[in-house]
mmCIF file of C-alpha atoms and ligand atoms in Angstrom:
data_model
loop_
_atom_site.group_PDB
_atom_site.id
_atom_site.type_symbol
_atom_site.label_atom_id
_atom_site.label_comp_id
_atom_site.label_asym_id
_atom_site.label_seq_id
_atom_site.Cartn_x
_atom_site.Cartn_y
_atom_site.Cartn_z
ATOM 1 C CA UNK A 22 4.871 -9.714 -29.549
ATOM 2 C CA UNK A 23 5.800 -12.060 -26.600
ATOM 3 C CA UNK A 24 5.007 -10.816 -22.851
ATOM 4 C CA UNK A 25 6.330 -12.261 -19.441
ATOM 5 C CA UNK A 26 3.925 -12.158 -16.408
ATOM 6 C CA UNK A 27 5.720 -12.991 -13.394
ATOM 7 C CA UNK A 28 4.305 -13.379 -9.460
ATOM 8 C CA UNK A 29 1.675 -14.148 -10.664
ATOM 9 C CA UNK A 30 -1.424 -15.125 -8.325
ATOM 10 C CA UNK A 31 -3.975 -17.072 -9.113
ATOM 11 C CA UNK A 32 -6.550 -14.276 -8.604
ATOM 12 C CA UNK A 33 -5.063 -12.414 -11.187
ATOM 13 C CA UNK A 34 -4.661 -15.271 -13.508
ATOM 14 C CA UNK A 35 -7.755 -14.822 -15.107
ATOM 15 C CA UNK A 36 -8.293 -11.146 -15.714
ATOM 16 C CA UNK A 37 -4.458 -12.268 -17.595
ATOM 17 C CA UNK A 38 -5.596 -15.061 -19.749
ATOM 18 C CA UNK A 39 -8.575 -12.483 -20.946
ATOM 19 C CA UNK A 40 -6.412 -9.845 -21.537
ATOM 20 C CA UNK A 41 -3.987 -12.286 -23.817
ATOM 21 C CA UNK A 42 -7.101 -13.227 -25.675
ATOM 22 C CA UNK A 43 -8.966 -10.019 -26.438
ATOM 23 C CA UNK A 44 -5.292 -8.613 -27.277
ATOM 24 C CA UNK A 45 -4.008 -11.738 -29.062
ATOM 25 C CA UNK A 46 -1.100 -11.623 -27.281
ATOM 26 C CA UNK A 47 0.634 -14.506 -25.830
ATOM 27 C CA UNK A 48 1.364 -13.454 -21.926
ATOM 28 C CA UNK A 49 3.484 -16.449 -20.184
ATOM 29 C CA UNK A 50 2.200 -16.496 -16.798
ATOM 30 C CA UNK A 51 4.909 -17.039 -14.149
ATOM 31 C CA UNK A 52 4.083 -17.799 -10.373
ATOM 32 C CA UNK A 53 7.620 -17.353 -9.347
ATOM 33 C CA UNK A 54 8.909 -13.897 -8.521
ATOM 34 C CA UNK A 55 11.579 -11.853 -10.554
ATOM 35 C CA UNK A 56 15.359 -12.291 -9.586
ATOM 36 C CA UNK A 57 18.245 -13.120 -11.292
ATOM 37 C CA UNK A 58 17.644 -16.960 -12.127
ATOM 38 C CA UNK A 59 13.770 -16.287 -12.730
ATOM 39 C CA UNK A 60 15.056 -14.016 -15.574
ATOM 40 C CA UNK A 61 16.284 -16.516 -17.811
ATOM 41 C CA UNK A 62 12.741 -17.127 -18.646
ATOM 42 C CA UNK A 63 12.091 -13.831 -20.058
ATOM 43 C CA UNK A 64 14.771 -14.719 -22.981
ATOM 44 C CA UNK A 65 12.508 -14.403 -26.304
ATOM 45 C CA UNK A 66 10.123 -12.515 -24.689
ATOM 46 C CA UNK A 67 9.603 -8.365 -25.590
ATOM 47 C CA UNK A 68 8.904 -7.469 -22.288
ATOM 48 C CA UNK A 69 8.390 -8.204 -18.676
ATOM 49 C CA UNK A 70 5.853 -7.670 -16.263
ATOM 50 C CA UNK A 71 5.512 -8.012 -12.569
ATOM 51 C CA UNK A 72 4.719 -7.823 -8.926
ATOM 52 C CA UNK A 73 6.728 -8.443 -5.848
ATOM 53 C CA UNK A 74 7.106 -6.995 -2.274
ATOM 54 C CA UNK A 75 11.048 -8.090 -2.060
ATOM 55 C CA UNK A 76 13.513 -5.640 -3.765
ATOM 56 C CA UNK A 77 14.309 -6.012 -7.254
ATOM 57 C CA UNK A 78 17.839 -7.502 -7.920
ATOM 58 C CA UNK A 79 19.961 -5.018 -10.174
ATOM 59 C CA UNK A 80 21.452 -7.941 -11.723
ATOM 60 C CA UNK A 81 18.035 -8.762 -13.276
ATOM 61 C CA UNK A 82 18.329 -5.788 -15.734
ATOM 62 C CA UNK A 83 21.726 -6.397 -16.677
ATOM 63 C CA UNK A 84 19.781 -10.058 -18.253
ATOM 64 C CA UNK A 85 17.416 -8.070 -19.569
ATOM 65 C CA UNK A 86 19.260 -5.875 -21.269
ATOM 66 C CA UNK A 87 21.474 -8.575 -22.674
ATOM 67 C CA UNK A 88 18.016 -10.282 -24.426
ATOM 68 C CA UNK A 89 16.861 -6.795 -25.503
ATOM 69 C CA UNK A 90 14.123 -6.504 -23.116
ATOM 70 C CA UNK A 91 13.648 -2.366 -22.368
ATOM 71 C CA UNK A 92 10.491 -2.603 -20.949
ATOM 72 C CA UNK A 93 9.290 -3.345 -17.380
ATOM 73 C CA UNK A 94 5.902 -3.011 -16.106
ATOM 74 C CA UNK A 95 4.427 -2.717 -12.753
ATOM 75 C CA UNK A 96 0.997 -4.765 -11.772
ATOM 76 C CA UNK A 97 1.598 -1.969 -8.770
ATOM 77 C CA UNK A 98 1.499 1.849 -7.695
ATOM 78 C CA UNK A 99 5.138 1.748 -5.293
ATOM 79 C CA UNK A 100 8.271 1.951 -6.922
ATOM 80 C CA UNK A 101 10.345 2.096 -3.774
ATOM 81 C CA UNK A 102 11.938 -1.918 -4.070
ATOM 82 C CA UNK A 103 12.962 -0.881 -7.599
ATOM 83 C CA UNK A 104 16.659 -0.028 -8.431
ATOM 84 C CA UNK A 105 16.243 3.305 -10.821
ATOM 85 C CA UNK A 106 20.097 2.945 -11.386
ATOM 86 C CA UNK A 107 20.074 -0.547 -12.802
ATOM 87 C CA UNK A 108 17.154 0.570 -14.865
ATOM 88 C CA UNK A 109 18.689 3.291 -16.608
ATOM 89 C CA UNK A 110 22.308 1.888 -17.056
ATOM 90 C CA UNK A 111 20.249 -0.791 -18.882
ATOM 91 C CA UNK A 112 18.092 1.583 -20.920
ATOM 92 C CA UNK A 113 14.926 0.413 -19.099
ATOM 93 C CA UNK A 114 11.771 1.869 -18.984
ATOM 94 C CA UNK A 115 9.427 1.604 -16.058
ATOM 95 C CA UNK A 116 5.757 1.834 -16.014
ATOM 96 C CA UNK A 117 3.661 1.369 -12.781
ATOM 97 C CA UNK A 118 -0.331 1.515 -12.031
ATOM 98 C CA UNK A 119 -0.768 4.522 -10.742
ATOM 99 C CA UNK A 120 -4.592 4.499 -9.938
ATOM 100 C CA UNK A 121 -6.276 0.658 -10.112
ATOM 101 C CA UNK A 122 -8.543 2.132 -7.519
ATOM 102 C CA UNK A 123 -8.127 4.660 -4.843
ATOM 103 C CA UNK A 124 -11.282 3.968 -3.015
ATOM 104 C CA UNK A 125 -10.248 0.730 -2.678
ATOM 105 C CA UNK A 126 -7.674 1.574 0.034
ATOM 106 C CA UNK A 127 -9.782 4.805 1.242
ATOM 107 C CA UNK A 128 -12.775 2.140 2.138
ATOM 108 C CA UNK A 129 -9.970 0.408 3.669
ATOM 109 C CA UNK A 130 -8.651 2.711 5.985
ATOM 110 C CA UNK A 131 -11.866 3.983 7.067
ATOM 111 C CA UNK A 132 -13.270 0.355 7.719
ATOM 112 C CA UNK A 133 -10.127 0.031 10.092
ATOM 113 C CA UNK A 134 -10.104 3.138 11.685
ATOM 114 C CA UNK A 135 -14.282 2.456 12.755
ATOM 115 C CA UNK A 136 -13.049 -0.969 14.058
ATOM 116 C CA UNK A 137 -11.011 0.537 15.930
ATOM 117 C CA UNK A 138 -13.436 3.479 17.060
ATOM 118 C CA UNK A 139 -15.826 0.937 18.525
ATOM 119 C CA UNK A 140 -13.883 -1.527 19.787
ATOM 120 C CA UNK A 141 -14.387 -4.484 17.115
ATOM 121 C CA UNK A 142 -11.300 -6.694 17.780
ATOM 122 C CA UNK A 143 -11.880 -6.790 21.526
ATOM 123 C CA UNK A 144 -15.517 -7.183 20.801
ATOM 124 C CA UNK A 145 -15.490 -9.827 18.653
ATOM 125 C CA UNK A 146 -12.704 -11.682 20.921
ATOM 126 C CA UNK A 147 -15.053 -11.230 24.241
ATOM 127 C CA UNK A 148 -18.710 -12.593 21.567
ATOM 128 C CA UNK A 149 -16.235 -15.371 20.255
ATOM 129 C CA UNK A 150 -15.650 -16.861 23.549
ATOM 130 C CA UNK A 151 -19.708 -15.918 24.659
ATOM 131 C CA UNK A 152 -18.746 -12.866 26.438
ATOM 132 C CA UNK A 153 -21.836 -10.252 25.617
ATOM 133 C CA UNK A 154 -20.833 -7.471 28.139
ATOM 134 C CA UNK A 155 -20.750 -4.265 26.826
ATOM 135 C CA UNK A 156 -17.693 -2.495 29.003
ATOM 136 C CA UNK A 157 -15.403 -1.880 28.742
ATOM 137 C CA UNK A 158 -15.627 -1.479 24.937
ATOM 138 C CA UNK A 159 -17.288 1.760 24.780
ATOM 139 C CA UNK A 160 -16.979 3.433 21.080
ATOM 140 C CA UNK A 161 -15.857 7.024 19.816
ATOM 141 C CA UNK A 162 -18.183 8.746 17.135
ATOM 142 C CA UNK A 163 -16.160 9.538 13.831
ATOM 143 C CA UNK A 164 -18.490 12.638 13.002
ATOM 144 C CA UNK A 165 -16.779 14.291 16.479
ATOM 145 C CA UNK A 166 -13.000 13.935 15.539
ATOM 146 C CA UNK A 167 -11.026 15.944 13.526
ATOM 147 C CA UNK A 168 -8.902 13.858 10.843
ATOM 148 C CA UNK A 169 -5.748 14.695 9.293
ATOM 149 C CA UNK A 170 -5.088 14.029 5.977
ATOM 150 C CA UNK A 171 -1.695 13.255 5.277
ATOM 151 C CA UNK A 172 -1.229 13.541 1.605
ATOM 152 C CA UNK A 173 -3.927 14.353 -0.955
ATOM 153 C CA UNK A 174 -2.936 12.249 -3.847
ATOM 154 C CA UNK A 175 -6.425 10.259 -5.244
ATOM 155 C CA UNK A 176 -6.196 8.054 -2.212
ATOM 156 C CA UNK A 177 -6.285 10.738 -0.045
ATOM 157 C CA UNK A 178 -8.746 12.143 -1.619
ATOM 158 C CA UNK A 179 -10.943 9.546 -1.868
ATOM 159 C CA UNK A 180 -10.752 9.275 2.022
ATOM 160 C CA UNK A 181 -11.358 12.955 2.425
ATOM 161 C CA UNK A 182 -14.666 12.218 0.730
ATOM 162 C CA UNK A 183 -15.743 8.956 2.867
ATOM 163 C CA UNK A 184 -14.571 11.120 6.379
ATOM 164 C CA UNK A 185 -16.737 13.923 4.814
ATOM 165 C CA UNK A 186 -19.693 11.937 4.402
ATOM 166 C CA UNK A 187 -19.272 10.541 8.151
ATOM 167 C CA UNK A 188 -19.283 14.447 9.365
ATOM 168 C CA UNK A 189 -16.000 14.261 10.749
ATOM 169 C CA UNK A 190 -13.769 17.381 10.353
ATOM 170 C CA UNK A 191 -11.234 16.810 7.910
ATOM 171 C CA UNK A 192 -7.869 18.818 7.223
ATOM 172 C CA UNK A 193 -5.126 18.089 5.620
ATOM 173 C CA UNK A 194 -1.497 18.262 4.106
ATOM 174 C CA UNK A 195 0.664 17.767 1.218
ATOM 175 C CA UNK A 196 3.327 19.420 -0.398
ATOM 176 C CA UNK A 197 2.042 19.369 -3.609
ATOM 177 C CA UNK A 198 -1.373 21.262 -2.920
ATOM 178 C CA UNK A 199 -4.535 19.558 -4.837
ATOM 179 C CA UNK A 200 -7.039 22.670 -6.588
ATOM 180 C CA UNK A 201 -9.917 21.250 -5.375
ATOM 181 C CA UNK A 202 -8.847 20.821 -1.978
ATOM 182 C CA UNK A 203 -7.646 23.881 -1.445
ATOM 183 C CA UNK A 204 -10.907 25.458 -2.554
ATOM 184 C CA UNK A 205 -12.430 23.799 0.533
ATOM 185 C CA UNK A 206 -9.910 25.201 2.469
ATOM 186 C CA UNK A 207 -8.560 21.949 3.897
ATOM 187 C CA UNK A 208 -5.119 22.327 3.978
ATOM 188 C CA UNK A 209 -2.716 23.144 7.061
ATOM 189 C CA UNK A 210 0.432 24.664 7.002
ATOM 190 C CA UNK A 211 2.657 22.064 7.829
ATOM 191 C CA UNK A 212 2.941 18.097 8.899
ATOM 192 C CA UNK A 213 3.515 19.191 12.499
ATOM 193 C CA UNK A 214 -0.022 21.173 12.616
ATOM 194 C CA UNK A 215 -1.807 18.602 10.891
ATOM 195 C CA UNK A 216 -0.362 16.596 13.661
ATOM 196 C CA UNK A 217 -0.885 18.450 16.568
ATOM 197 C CA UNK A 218 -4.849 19.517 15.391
ATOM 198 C CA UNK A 219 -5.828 15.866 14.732
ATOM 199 C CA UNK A 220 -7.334 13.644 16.845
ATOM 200 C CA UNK A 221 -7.163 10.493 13.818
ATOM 201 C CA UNK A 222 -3.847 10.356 11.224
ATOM 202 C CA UNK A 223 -4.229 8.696 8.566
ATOM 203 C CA UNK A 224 -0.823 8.373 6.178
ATOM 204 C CA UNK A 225 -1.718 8.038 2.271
ATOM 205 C CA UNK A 226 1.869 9.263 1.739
ATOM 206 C CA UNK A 227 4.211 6.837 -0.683
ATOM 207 C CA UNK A 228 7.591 5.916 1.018
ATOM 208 C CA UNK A 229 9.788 8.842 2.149
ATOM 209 C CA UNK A 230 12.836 6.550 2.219
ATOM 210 C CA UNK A 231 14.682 4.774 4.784
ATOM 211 C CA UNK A 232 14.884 6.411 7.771
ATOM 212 C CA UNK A 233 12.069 9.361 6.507
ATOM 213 C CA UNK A 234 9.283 8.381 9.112
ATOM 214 C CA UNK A 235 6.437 10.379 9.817
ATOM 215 C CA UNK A 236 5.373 8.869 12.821
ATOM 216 C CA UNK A 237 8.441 8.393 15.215
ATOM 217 C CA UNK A 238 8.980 9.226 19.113
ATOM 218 C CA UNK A 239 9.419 13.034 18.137
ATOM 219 C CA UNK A 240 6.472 13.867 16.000
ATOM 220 C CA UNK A 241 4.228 11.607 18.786
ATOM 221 C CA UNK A 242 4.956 14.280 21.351
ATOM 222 C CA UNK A 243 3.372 16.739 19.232
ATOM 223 C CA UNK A 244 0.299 15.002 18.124
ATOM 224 C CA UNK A 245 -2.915 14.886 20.861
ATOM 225 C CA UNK A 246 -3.586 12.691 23.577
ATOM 226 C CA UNK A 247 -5.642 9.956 22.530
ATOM 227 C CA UNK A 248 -4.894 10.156 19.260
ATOM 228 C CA UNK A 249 -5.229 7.271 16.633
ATOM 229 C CA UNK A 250 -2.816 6.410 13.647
ATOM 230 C CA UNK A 251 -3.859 4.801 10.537
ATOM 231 C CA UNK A 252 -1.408 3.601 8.099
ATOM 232 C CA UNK A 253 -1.955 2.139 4.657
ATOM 233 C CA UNK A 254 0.245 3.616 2.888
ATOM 234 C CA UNK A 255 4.046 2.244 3.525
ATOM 235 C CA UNK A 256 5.591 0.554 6.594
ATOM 236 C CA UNK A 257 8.087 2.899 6.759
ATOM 237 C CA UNK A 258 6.605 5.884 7.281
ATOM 238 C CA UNK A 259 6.234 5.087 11.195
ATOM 239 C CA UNK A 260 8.846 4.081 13.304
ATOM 240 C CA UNK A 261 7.027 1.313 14.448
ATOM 241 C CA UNK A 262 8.089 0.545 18.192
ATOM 242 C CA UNK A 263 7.553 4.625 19.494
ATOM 243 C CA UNK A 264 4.311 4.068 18.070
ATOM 244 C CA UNK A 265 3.671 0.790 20.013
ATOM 245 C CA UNK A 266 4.998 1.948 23.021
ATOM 246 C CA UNK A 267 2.968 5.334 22.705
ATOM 247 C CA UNK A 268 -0.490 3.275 22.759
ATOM 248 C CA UNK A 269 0.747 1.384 25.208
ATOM 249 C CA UNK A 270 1.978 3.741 27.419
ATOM 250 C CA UNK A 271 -1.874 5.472 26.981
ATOM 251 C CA UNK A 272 -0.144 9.010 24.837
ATOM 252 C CA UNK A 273 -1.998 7.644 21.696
ATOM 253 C CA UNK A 274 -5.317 5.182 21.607
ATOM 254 C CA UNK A 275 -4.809 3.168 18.851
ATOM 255 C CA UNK A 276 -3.460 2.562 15.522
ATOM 256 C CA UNK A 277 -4.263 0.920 12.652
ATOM 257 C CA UNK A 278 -1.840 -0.770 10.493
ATOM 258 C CA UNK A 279 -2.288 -2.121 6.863
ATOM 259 C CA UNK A 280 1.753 -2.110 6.447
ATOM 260 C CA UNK A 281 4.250 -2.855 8.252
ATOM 261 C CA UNK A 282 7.855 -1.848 8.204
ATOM 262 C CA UNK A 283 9.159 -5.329 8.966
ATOM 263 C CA UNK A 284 6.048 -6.658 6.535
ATOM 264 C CA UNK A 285 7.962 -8.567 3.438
ATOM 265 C CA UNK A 286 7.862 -12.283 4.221
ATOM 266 C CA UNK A 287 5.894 -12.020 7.018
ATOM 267 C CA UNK A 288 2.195 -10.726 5.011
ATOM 268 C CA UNK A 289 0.414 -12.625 2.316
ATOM 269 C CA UNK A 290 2.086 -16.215 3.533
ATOM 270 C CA UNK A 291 0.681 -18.782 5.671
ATOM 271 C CA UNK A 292 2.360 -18.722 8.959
ATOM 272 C CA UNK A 293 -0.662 -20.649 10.955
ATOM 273 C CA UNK A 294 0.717 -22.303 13.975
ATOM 274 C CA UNK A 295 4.192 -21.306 13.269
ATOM 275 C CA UNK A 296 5.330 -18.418 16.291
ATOM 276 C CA UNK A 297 6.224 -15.053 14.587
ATOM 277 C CA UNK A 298 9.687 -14.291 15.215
ATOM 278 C CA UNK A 299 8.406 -10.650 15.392
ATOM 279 C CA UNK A 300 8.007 -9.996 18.938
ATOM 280 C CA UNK A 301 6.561 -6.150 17.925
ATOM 281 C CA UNK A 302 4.991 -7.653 15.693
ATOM 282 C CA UNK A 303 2.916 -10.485 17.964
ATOM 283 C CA UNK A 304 2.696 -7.432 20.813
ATOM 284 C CA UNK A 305 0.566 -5.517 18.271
ATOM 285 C CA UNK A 306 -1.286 -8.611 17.244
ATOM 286 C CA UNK A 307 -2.191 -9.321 20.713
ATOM 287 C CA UNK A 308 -3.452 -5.619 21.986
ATOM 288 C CA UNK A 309 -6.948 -5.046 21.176
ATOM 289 C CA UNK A 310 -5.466 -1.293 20.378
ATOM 290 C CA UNK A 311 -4.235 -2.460 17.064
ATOM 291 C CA UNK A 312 -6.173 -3.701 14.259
ATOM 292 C CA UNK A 313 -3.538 -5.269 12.521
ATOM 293 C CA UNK A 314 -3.466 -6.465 8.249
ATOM 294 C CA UNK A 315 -1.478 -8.009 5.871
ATOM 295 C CA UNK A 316 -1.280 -5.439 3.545
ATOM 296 C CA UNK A 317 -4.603 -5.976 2.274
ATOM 297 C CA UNK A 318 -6.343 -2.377 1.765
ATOM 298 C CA UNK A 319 -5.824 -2.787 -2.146
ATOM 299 C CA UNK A 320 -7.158 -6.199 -2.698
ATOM 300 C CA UNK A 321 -10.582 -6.049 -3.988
ATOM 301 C CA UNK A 322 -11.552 -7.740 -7.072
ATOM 302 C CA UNK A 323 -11.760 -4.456 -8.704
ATOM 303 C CA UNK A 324 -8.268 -3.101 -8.414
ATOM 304 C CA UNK A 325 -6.755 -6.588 -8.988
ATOM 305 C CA UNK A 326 -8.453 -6.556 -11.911
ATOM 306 C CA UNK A 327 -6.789 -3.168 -13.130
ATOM 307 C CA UNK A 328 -3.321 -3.914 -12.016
ATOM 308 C CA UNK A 329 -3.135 -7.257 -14.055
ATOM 309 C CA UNK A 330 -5.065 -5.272 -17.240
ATOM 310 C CA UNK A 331 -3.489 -1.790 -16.866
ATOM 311 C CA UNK A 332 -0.024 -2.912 -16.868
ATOM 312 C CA UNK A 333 -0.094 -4.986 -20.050
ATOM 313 C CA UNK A 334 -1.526 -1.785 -21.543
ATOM 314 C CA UNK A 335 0.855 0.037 -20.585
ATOM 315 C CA UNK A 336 3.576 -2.360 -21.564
ATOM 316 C CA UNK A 337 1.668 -2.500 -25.328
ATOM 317 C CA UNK A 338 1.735 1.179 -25.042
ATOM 318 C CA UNK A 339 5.333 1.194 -25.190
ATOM 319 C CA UNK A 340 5.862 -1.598 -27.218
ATOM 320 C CA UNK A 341 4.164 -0.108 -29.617
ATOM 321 C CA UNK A 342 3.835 3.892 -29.259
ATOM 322 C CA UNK A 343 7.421 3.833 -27.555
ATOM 323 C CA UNK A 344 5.812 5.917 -24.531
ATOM 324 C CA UNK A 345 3.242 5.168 -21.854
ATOM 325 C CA UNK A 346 0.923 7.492 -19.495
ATOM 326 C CA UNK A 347 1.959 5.798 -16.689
ATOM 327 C CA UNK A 348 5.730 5.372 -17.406
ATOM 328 C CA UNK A 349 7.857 6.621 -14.736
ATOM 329 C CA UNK A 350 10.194 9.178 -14.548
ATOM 330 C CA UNK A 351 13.453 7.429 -13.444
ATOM 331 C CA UNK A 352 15.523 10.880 -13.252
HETATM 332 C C1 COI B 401 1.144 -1.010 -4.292
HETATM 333 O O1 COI B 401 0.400 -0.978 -5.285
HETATM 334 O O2 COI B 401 2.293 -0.540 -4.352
HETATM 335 C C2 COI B 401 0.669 -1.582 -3.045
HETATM 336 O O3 COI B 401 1.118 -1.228 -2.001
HETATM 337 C C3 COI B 401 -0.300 -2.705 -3.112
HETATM 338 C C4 COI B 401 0.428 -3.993 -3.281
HETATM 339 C C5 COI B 401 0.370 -4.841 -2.062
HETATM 340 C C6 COI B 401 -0.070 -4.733 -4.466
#
């Protein structure tokens, strides 16, 4: 058995090369991404496996279909830049990485959301430049707001537990109701409730599709004044310009934004002296109400580790058993 690695990092390199060797499989590890020329590489090879941010050309499966490749796996949990169509015209499976660790982004979004609660960014600004006044960078205590959950997958639920242990009131919503959160009696009604009670959002929802946002002009007007928004979940769950122009206008306090609707080419590349031609974008960078990241909340060594090992599991799982846990359901 011959596998394909491509986009591949040089963080995840390693955890690749020991995988190969404990599995004695030969894994060809490719720093370009996966598109339609990139695919000629993978002839000879019994499956591919990758990770990109940019969609995923259809005319990539039609190659792989034509060197009898039927396997794709994701070093990734989203699925939303793959073509399902193309995949099953080709008689493609998919398999992703559904958990390489929840806490990882939970920490995340918590870490934001108390840089934002005491004033960090403008803080560390006003120290950088030997500013030690205090005001006007007073902070808000977590363990007094009431934060809404907004989906209760494991990231969500791993958050629930870190607000918990700060004494913050947590509620929270999903369609798809978790046991053990319902036992504590966390859940509200509806989106618009868990809106409208909380005085912190934070969105552990996966895309809802183009257009689907959570967050938007509409849905600000029922959430509280003061309010705070934290995202690390997908870009496009907020329409990102009402949400700017809420904070600015003084509706909402802050947000925090690990994604970015606009993000692909923009995070995880150099762009040091280079202006942003993302005015939004450089707006939000700017305002000390916006702790801004590239899409980072996942990158600890830990989950790196499982996305690069989990996904040639997987991919050995089906290479071998036929079936995976963690293959997708394309229907
Ligand atoms: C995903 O796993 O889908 C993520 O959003 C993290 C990614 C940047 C590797």
């Amino acid at each position: 058995m011959k596998l394909i690695d491509y986009g591949v990092r040089e963080d995840e390199r390693p955890y690749i090369e020991e995988w190969s060797k404990n599995n004695n499989i030969e894994v060809k590890i490719v720093s370009d991404l996966l598109n339609p020329e990139t695919i000629e590489q993978a002839k000879g090879y019994d499956g591919v496996v990758c990770y990109q941010q940019l969609p995923y050309d259809p005319a990539i499966f039609d190659k792989m279909n034509e060197f009898g490749i039927h396997v794709m796996s994701l070093r990734n949990v989203g699925v939303d830049n793959v073509p399902f169509d193309a995949l099953k015209k080709n008689d493609i499976k998919l398999t992703n990485v559904p958990s390489y660790s929840p806490t990882a982004i939970a920490e995340y979004s918590v870490t934001g959301l108390m840089i934002l609660l005491r004033s960090m960014k403008s803080m560390i600004r006003k120290v950088d430049k030997h500013n030690f006044l205090w005001a006007p960078d007073i902070g808000r205590e977590l363990n007094e707001l009431t934060v809404g959950v907004a989906g209760t997958g494991r990231i969500g639920r791993a958050a629930i537990k870190i607000y918990q242990g700060f004494g913050a009131k947590v509620i929270a919503f999903d369609k798809f109701h978790n046991e053990d959160i319902e036992k504590q009696g966390l859940y509200v009604d509806s989106l618009e409730e868990l809106l409208k009670q909380s005085d912190v959002v934070t969105l552990h929802l996966p895309s809802l599709g183009k257009g689907n946002t959570v967050i938007n002009k509409d849905t600000i007007a029922n959430m509280k004044d003061n309010a705070i928004v934290v995202n690390t979940g997908r870009g496009d769950l907020i329409k990102t310009a009402d949400l700017y122009d809420a904070v600015v206008s003084g509706k909402l306090a802050g947000a925090v934004l690990d994604v970015y609707e606009n993000e692909v080419g923009i995070f995880n590349a150099d762009h040091s002296g280079e202006p942003l031609n993302d005015e939004l974008l450089s707006n939000m960078i700017d305002n000390p109400k916006f702790i801004i990241s590239p899409h980072i909340a996942f990158y600890t060594t830990t989950a790196v580790k499982n996305m690069a090992t989990i996904s040639l599991d997987s991919m050995l799982d089906e290479l071998q058993n036929g079936k995976s846990d963690n293959e997708i359901d394309l229907n």
